[in-house]
JSON list of C-alpha atoms and ligand atoms in Angstrom, two decimals:
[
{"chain": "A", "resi": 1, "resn": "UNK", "atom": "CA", "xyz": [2.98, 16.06, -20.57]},
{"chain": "A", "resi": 2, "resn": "UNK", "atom": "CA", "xyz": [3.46, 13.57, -17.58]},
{"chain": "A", "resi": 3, "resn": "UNK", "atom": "CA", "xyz": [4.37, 9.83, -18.39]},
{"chain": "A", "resi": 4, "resn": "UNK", "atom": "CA", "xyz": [3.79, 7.68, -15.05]},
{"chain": "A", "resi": 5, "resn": "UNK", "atom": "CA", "xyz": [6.36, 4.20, -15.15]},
{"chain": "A", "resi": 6, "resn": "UNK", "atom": "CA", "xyz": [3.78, 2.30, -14.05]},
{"chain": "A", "resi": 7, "resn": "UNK", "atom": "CA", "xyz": [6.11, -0.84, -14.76]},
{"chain": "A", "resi": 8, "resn": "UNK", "atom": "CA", "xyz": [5.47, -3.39, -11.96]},
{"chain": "A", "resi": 9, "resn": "UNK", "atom": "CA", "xyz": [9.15, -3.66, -11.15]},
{"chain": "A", "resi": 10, "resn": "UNK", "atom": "CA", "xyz": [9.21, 0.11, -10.52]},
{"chain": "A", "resi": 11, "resn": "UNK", "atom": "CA", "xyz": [6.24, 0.11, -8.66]},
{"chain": "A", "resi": 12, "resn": "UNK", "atom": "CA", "xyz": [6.90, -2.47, -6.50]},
{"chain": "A", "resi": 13, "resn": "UNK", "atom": "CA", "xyz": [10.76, -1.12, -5.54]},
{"chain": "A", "resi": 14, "resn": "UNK", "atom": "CA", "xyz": [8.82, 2.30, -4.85]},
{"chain": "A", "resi": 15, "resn": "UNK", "atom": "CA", "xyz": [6.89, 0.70, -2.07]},
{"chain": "A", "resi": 16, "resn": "UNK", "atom": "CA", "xyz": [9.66, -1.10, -0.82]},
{"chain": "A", "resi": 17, "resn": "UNK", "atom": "CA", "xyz": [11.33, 2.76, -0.79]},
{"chain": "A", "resi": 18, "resn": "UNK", "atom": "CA", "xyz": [7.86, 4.24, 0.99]},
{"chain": "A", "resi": 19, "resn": "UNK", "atom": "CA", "xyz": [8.71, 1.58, 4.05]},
{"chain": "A", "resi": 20, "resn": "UNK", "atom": "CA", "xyz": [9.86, 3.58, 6.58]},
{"chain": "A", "resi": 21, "resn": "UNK", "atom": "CA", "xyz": [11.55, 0.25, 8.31]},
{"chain": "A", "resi": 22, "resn": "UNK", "atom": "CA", "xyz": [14.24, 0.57, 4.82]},
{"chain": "A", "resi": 23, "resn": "UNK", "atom": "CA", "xyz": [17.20, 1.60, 5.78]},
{"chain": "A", "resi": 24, "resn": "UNK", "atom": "CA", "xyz": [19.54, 4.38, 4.16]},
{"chain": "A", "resi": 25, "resn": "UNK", "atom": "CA", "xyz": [21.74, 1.34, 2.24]},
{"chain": "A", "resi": 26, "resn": "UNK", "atom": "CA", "xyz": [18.38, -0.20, 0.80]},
{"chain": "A", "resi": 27, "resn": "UNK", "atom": "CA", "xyz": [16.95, 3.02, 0.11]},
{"chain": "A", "resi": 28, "resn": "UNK", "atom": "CA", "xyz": [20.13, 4.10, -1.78]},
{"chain": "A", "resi": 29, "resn": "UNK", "atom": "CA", "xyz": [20.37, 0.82, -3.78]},
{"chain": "A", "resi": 30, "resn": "UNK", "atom": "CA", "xyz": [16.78, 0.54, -4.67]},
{"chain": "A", "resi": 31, "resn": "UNK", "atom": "CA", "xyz": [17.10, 3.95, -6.05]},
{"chain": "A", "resi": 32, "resn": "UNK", "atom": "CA", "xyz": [19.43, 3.06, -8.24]},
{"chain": "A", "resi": 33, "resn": "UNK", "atom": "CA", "xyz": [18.05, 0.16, -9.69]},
{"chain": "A", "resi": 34, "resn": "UNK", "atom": "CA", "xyz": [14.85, 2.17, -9.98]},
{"chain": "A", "resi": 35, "resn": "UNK", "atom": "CA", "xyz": [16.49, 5.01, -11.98]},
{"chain": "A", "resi": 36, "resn": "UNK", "atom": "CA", "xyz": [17.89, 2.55, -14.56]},
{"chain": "A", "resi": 37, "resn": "UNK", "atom": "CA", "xyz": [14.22, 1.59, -15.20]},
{"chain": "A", "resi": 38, "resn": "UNK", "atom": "CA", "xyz": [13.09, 5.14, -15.50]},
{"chain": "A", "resi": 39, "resn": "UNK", "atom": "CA", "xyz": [16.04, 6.02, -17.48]},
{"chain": "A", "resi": 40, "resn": "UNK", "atom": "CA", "xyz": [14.74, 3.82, -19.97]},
{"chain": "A", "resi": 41, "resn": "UNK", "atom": "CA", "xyz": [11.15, 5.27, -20.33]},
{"chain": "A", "resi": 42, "resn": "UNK", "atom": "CA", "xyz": [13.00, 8.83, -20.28]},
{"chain": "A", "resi": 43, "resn": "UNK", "atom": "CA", "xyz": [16.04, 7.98, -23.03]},
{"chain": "A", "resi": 44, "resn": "UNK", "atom": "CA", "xyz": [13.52, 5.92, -25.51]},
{"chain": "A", "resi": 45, "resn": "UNK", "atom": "CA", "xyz": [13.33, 8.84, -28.11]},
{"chain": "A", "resi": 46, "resn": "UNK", "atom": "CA", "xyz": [16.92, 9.69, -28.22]},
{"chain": "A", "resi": 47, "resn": "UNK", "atom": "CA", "xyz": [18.27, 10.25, -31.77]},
{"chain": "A", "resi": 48, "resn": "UNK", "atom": "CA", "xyz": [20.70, 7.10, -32.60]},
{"chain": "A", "resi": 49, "resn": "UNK", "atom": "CA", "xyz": [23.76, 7.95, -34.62]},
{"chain": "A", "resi": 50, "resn": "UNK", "atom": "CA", "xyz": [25.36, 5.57, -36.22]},
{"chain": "A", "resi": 51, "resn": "UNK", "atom": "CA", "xyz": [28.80, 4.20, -36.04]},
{"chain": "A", "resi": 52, "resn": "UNK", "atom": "CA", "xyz": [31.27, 1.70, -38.25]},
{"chain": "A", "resi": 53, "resn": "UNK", "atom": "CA", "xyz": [32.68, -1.26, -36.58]},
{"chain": "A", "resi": 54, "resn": "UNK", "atom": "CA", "xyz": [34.10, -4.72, -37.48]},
{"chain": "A", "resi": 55, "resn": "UNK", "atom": "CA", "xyz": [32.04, -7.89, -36.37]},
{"chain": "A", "resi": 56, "resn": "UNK", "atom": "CA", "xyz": [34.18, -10.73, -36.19]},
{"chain": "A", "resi": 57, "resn": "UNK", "atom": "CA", "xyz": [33.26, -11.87, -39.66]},
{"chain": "A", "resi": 58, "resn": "UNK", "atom": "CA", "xyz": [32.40, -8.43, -41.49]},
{"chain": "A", "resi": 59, "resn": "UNK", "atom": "CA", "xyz": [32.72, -4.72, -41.53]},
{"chain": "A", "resi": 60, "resn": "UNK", "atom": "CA", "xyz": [28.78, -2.57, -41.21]},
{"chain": "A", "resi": 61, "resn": "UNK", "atom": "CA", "xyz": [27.39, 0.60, -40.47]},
{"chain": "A", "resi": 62, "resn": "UNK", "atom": "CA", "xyz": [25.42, -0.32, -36.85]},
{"chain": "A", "resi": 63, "resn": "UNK", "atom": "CA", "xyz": [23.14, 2.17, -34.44]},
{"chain": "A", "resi": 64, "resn": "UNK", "atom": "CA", "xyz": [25.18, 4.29, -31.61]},
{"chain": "A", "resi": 65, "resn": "UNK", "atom": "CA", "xyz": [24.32, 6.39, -28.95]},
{"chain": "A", "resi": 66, "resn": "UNK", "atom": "CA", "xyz": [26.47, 8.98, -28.87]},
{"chain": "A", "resi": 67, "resn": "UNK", "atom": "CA", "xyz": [26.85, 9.54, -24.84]},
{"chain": "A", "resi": 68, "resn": "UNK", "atom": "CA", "xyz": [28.82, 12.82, -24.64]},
{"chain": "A", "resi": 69, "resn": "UNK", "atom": "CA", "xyz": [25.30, 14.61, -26.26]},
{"chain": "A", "resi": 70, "resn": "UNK", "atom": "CA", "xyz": [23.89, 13.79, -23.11]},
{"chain": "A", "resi": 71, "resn": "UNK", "atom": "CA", "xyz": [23.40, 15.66, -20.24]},
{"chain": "A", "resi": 72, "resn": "UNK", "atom": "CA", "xyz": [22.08, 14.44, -17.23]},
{"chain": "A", "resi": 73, "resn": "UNK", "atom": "CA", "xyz": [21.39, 17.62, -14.57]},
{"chain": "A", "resi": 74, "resn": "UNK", "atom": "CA", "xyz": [21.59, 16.77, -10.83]},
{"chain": "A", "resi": 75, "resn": "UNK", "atom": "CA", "xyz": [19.44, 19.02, -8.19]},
{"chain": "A", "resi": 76, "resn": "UNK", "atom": "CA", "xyz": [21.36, 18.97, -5.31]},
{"chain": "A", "resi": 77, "resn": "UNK", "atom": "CA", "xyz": [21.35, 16.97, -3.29]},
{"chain": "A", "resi": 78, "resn": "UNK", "atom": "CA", "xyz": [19.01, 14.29, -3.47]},
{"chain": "A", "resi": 79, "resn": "UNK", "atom": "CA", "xyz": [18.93, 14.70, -7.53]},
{"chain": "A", "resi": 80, "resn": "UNK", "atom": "CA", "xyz": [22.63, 12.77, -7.29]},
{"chain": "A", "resi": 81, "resn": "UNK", "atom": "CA", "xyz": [20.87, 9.44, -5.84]},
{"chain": "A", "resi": 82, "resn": "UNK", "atom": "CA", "xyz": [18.82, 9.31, -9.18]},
{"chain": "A", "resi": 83, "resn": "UNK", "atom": "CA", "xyz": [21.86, 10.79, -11.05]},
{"chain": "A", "resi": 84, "resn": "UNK", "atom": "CA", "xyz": [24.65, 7.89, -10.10]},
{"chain": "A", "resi": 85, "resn": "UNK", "atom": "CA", "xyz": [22.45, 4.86, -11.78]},
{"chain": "A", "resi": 86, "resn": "UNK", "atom": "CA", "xyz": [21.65, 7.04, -14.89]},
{"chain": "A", "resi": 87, "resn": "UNK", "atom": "CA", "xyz": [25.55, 7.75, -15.22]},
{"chain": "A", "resi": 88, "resn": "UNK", "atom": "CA", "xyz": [26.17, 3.45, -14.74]},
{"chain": "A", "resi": 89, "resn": "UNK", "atom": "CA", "xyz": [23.77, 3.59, -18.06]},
{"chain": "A", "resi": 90, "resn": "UNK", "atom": "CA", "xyz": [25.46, 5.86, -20.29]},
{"chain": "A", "resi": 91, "resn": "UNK", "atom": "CA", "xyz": [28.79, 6.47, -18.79]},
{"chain": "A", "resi": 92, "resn": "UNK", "atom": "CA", "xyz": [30.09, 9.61, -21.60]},
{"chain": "A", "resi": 93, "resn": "UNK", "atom": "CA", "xyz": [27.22, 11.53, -20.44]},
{"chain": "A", "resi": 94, "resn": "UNK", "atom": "CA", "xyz": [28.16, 15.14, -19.32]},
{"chain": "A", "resi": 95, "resn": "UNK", "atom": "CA", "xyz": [26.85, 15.88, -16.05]},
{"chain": "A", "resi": 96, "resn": "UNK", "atom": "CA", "xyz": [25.58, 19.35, -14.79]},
{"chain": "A", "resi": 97, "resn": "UNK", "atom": "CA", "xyz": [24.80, 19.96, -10.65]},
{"chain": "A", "resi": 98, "resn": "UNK", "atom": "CA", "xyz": [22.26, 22.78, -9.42]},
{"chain": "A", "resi": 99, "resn": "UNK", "atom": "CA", "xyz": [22.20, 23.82, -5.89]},
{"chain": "A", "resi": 100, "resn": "UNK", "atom": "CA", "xyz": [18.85, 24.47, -4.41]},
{"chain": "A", "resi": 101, "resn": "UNK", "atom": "CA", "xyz": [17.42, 24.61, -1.42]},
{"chain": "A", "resi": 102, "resn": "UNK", "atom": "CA", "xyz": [14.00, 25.04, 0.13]},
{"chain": "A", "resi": 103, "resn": "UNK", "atom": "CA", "xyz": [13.83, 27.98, 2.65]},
{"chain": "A", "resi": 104, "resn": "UNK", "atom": "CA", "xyz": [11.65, 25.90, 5.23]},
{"chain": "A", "resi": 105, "resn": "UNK", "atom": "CA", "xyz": [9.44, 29.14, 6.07]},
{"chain": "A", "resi": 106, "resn": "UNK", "atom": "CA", "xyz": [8.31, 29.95, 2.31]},
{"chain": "A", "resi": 107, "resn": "UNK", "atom": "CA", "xyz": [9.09, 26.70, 0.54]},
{"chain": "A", "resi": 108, "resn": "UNK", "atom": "CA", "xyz": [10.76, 28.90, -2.61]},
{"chain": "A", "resi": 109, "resn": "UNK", "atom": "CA", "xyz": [14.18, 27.78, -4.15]},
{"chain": "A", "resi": 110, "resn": "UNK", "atom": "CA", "xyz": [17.27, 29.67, -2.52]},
{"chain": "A", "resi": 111, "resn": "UNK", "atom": "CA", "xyz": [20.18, 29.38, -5.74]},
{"chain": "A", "resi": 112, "resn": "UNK", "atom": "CA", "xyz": [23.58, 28.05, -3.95]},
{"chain": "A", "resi": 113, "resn": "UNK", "atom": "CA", "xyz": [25.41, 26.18, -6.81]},
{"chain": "A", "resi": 114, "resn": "UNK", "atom": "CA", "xyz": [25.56, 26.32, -10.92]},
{"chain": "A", "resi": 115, "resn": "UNK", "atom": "CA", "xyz": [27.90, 24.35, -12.73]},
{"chain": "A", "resi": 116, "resn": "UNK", "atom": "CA", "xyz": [27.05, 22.93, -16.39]},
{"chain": "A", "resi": 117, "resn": "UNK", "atom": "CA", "xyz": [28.94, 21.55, -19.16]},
{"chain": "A", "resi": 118, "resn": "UNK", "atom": "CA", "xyz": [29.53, 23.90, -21.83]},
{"chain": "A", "resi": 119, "resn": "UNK", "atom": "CA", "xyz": [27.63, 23.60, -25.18]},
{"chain": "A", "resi": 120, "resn": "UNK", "atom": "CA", "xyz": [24.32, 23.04, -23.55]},
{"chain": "A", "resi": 121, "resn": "UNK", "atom": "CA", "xyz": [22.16, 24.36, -26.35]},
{"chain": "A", "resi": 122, "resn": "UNK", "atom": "CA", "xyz": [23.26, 21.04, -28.14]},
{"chain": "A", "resi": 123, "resn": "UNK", "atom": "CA", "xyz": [22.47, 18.55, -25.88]},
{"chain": "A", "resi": 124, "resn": "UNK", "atom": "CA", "xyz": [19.78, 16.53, -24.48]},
{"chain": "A", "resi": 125, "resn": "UNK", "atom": "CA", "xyz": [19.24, 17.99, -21.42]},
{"chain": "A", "resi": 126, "resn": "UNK", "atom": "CA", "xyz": [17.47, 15.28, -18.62]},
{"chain": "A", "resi": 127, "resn": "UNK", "atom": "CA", "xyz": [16.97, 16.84, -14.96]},
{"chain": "A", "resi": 128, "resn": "UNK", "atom": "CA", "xyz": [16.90, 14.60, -12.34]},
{"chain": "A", "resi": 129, "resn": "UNK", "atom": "CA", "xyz": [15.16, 15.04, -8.64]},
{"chain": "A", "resi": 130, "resn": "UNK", "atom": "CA", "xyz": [13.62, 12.26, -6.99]},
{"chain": "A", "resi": 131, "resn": "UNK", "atom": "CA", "xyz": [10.76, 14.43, -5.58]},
{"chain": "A", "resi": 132, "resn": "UNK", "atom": "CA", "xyz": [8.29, 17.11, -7.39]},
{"chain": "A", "resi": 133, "resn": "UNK", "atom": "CA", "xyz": [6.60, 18.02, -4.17]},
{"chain": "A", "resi": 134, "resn": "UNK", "atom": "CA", "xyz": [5.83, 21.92, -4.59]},
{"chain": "A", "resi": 135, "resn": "UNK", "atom": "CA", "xyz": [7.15, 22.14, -7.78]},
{"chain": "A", "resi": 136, "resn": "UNK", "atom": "CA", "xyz": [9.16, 25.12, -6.67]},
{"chain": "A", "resi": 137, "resn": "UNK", "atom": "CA", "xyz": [12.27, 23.97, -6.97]},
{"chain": "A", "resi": 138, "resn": "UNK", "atom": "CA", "xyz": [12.27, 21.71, -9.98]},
{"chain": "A", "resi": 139, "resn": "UNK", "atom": "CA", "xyz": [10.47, 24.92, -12.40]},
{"chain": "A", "resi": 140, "resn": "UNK", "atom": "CA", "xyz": [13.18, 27.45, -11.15]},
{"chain": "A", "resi": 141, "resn": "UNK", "atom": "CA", "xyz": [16.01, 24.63, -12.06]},
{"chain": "A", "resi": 142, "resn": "UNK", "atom": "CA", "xyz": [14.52, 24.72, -15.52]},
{"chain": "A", "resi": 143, "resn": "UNK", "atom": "CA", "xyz": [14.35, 28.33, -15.61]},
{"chain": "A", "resi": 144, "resn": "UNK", "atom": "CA", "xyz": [18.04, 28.44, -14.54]},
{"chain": "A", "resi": 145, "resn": "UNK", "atom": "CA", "xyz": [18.79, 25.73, -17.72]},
{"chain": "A", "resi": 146, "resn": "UNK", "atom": "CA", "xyz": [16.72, 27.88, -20.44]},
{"chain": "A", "resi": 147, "resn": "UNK", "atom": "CA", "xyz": [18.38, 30.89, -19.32]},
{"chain": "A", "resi": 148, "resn": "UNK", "atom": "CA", "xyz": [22.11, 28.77, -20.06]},
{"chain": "A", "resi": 149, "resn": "UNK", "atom": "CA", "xyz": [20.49, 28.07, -23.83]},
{"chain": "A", "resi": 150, "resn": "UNK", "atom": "CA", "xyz": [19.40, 24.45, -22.61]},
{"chain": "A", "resi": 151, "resn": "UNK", "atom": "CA", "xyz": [16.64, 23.63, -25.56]},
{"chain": "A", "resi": 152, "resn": "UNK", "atom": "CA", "xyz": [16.10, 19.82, -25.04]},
{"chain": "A", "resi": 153, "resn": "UNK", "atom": "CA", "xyz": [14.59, 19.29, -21.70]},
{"chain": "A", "resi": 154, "resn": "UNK", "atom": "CA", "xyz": [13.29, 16.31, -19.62]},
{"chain": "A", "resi": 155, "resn": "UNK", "atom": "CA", "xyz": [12.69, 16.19, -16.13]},
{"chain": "A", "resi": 156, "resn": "UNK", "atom": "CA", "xyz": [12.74, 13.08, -14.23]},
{"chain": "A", "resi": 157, "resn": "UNK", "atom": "CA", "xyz": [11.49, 12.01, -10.95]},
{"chain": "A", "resi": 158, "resn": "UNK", "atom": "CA", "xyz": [10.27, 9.38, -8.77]},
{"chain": "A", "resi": 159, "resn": "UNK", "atom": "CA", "xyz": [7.68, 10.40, -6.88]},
{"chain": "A", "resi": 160, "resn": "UNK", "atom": "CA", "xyz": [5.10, 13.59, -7.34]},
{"chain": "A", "resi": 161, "resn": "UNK", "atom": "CA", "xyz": [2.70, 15.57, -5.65]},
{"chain": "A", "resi": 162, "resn": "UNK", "atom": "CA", "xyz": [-0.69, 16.58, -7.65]},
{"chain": "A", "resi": 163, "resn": "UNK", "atom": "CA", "xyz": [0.57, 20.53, -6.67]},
{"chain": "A", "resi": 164, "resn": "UNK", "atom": "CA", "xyz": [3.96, 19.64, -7.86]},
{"chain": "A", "resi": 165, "resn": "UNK", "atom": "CA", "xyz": [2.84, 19.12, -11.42]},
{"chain": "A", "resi": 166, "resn": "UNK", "atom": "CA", "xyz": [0.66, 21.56, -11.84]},
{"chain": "A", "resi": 167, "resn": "UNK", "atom": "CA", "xyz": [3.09, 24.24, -11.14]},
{"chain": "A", "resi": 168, "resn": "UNK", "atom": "CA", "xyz": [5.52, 22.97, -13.03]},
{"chain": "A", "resi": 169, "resn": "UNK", "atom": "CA", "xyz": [3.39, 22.08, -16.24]},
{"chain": "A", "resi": 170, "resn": "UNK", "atom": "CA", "xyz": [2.25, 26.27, -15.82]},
{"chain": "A", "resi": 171, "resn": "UNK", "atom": "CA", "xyz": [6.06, 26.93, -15.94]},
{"chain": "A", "resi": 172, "resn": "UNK", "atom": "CA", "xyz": [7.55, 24.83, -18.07]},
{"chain": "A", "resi": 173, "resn": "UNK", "atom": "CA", "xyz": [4.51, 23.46, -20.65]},
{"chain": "A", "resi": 174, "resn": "UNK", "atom": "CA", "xyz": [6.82, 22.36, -22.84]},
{"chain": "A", "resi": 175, "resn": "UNK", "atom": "CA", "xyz": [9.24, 19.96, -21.10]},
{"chain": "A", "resi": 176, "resn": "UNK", "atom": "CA", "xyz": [7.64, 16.29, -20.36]},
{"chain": "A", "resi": 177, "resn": "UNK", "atom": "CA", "xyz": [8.00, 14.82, -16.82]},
{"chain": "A", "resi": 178, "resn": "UNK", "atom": "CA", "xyz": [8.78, 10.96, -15.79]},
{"chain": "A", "resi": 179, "resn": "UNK", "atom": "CA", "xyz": [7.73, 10.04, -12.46]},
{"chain": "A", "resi": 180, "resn": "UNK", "atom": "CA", "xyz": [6.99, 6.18, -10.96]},
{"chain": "A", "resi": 181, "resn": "UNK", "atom": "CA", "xyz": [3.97, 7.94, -9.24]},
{"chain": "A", "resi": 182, "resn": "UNK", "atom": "CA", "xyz": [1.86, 10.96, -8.46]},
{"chain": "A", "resi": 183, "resn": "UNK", "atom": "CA", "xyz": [0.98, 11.05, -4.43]},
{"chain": "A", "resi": 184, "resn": "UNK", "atom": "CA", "xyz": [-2.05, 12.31, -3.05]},
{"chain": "A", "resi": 185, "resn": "UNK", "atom": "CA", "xyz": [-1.01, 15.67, -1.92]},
{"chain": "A", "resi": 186, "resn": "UNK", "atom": "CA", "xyz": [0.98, 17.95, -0.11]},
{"chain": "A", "resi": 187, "resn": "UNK", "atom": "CA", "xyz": [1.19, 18.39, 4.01]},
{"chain": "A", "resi": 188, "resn": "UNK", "atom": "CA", "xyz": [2.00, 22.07, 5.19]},
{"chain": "A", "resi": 189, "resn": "UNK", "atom": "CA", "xyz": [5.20, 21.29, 5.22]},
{"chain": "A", "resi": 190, "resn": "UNK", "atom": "CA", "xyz": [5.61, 20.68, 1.56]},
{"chain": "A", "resi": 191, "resn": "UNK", "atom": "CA", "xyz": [6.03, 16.68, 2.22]},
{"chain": "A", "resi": 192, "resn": "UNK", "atom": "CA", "xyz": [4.26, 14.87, -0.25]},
{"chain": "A", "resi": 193, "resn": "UNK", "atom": "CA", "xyz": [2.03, 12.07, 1.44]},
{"chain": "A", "resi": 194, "resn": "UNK", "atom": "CA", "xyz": [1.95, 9.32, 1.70]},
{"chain": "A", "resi": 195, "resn": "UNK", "atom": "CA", "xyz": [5.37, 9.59, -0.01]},
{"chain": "A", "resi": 196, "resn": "UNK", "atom": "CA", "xyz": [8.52, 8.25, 1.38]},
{"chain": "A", "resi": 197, "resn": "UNK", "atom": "CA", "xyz": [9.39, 11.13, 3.71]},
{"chain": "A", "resi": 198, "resn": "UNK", "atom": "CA", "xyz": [12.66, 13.01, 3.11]},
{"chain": "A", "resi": 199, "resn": "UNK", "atom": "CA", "xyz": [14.47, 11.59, 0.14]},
{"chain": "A", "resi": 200, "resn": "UNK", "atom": "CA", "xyz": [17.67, 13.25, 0.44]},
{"chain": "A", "resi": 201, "resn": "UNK", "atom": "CA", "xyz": [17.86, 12.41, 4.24]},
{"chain": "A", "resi": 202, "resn": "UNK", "atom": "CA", "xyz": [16.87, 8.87, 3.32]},
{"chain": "A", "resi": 203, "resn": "UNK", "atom": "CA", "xyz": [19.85, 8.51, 0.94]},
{"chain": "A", "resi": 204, "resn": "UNK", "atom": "CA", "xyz": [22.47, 10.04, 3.02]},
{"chain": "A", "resi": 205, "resn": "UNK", "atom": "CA", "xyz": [21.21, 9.36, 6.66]},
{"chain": "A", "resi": 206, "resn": "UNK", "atom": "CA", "xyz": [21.04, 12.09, 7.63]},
{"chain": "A", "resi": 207, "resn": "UNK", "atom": "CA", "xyz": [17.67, 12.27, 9.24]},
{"chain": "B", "resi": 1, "resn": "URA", "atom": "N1", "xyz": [11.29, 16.54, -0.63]},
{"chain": "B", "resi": 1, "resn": "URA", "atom": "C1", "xyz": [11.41, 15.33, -0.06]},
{"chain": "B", "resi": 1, "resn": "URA", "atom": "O1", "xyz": [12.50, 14.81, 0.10]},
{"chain": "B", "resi": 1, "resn": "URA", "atom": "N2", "xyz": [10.28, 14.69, 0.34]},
{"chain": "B", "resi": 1, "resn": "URA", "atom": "C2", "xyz": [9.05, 15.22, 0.18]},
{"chain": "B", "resi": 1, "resn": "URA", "atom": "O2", "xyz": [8.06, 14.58, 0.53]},
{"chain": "B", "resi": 1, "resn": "URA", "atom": "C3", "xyz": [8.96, 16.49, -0.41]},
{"chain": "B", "resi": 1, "resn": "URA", "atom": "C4", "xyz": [10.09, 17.14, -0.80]}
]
């Protein structure tokens, strides 16, 4: 299942991140704010606890998120520019990084990095990556997760290729995506157009 944030602020902070005249600072910042307003599409079904506190005037049983169930999952590296607004949102979230990255001649997922918080079976698992271009990368991140006992998936994004979801949906049927959009398609080089260009590059200047 895909849900598309189709939110005008979102939308209109992704175009403003698809100008190639933005530089890395604006890019960076407008991610942010972006991933706060996905976050809240991807966190709206989260079970509430509840927790006992004193108002000013009386004691009561109120509704509380309990952060440390959370995990967010960062694919390195551009997964961490999505990953550092979603932590300003629920700050006792546990955090888990996967290294991945695209050999440029077949577009698969090389593994370089795997570290998770323990107990993952138990938490609410949400994988962040700002781009589902091939799809490659993202479904063999999940893979990596179920195989660690992660149950409770999500997997956020900003921006999608048609390709990109369908070969994750055939991996992974059963964890829901949240992108702002879904692109036209793919070039040969597994760049979604019109996209934005290189995300990670884009956040760390590195182009
Ligand atoms: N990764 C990116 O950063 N950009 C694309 O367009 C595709 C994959």
């Amino acid at each position: 299942m895909i849900t598309i944030v189709s939110h005008p602020l979102v939308q209109h902070k992704l175009t403003l991140m698809r100008e190639k005249s933005t530089d890395n600072a604006l890019f960076r910042e407008t991610l942010r704010e972006i991933s706060f307003l996905l976050a809240y599409e991807v966190t709206k079904d989260l079970d509430l606890g509840t927790r006992e506190i004193e108002t000013p005037l009386e004691r009561g049983t109120f509704p509380w998120l309990e952060g440390r169930r959370i995990c967010f999952v960062s694919i390195l590296r551009a997964g961490n520019g999505l990953l550092e607004g979603m932590l300003d949102l629920v700050p006792d979230a546990r955090v888990g990084h996967i290294g991945l990255y695209r050999d440029h001649a077949t577009l698969q997922p090389v593994q370089y990095y795997l570290k998770l918080p323990e107990a993952i079976g138990e938490r609410d698992v949400i994988v962040v990556d700002p781009m589902l271009a091939t799809g490659n990368s993202s479904a063999a991140a999940l893979t990596m997760l179920k195989k660690a006992g992660a149950r409770r998936l999500k997997f956020m994004c900003l921006l999608a290729a048609p390709e990109g979801v369908s070969a994750f949906e055939k991996a992974h049927p059963d964890v829901p995506i949240f992108t702002a959009a879904v692109d036209r398609q793919l070039n040969e080089q597994g760049y979604i157009l019109p996209g934005l260009g290189d995300a990670g590059d884009r956040i760390y200047g590195t182009a």
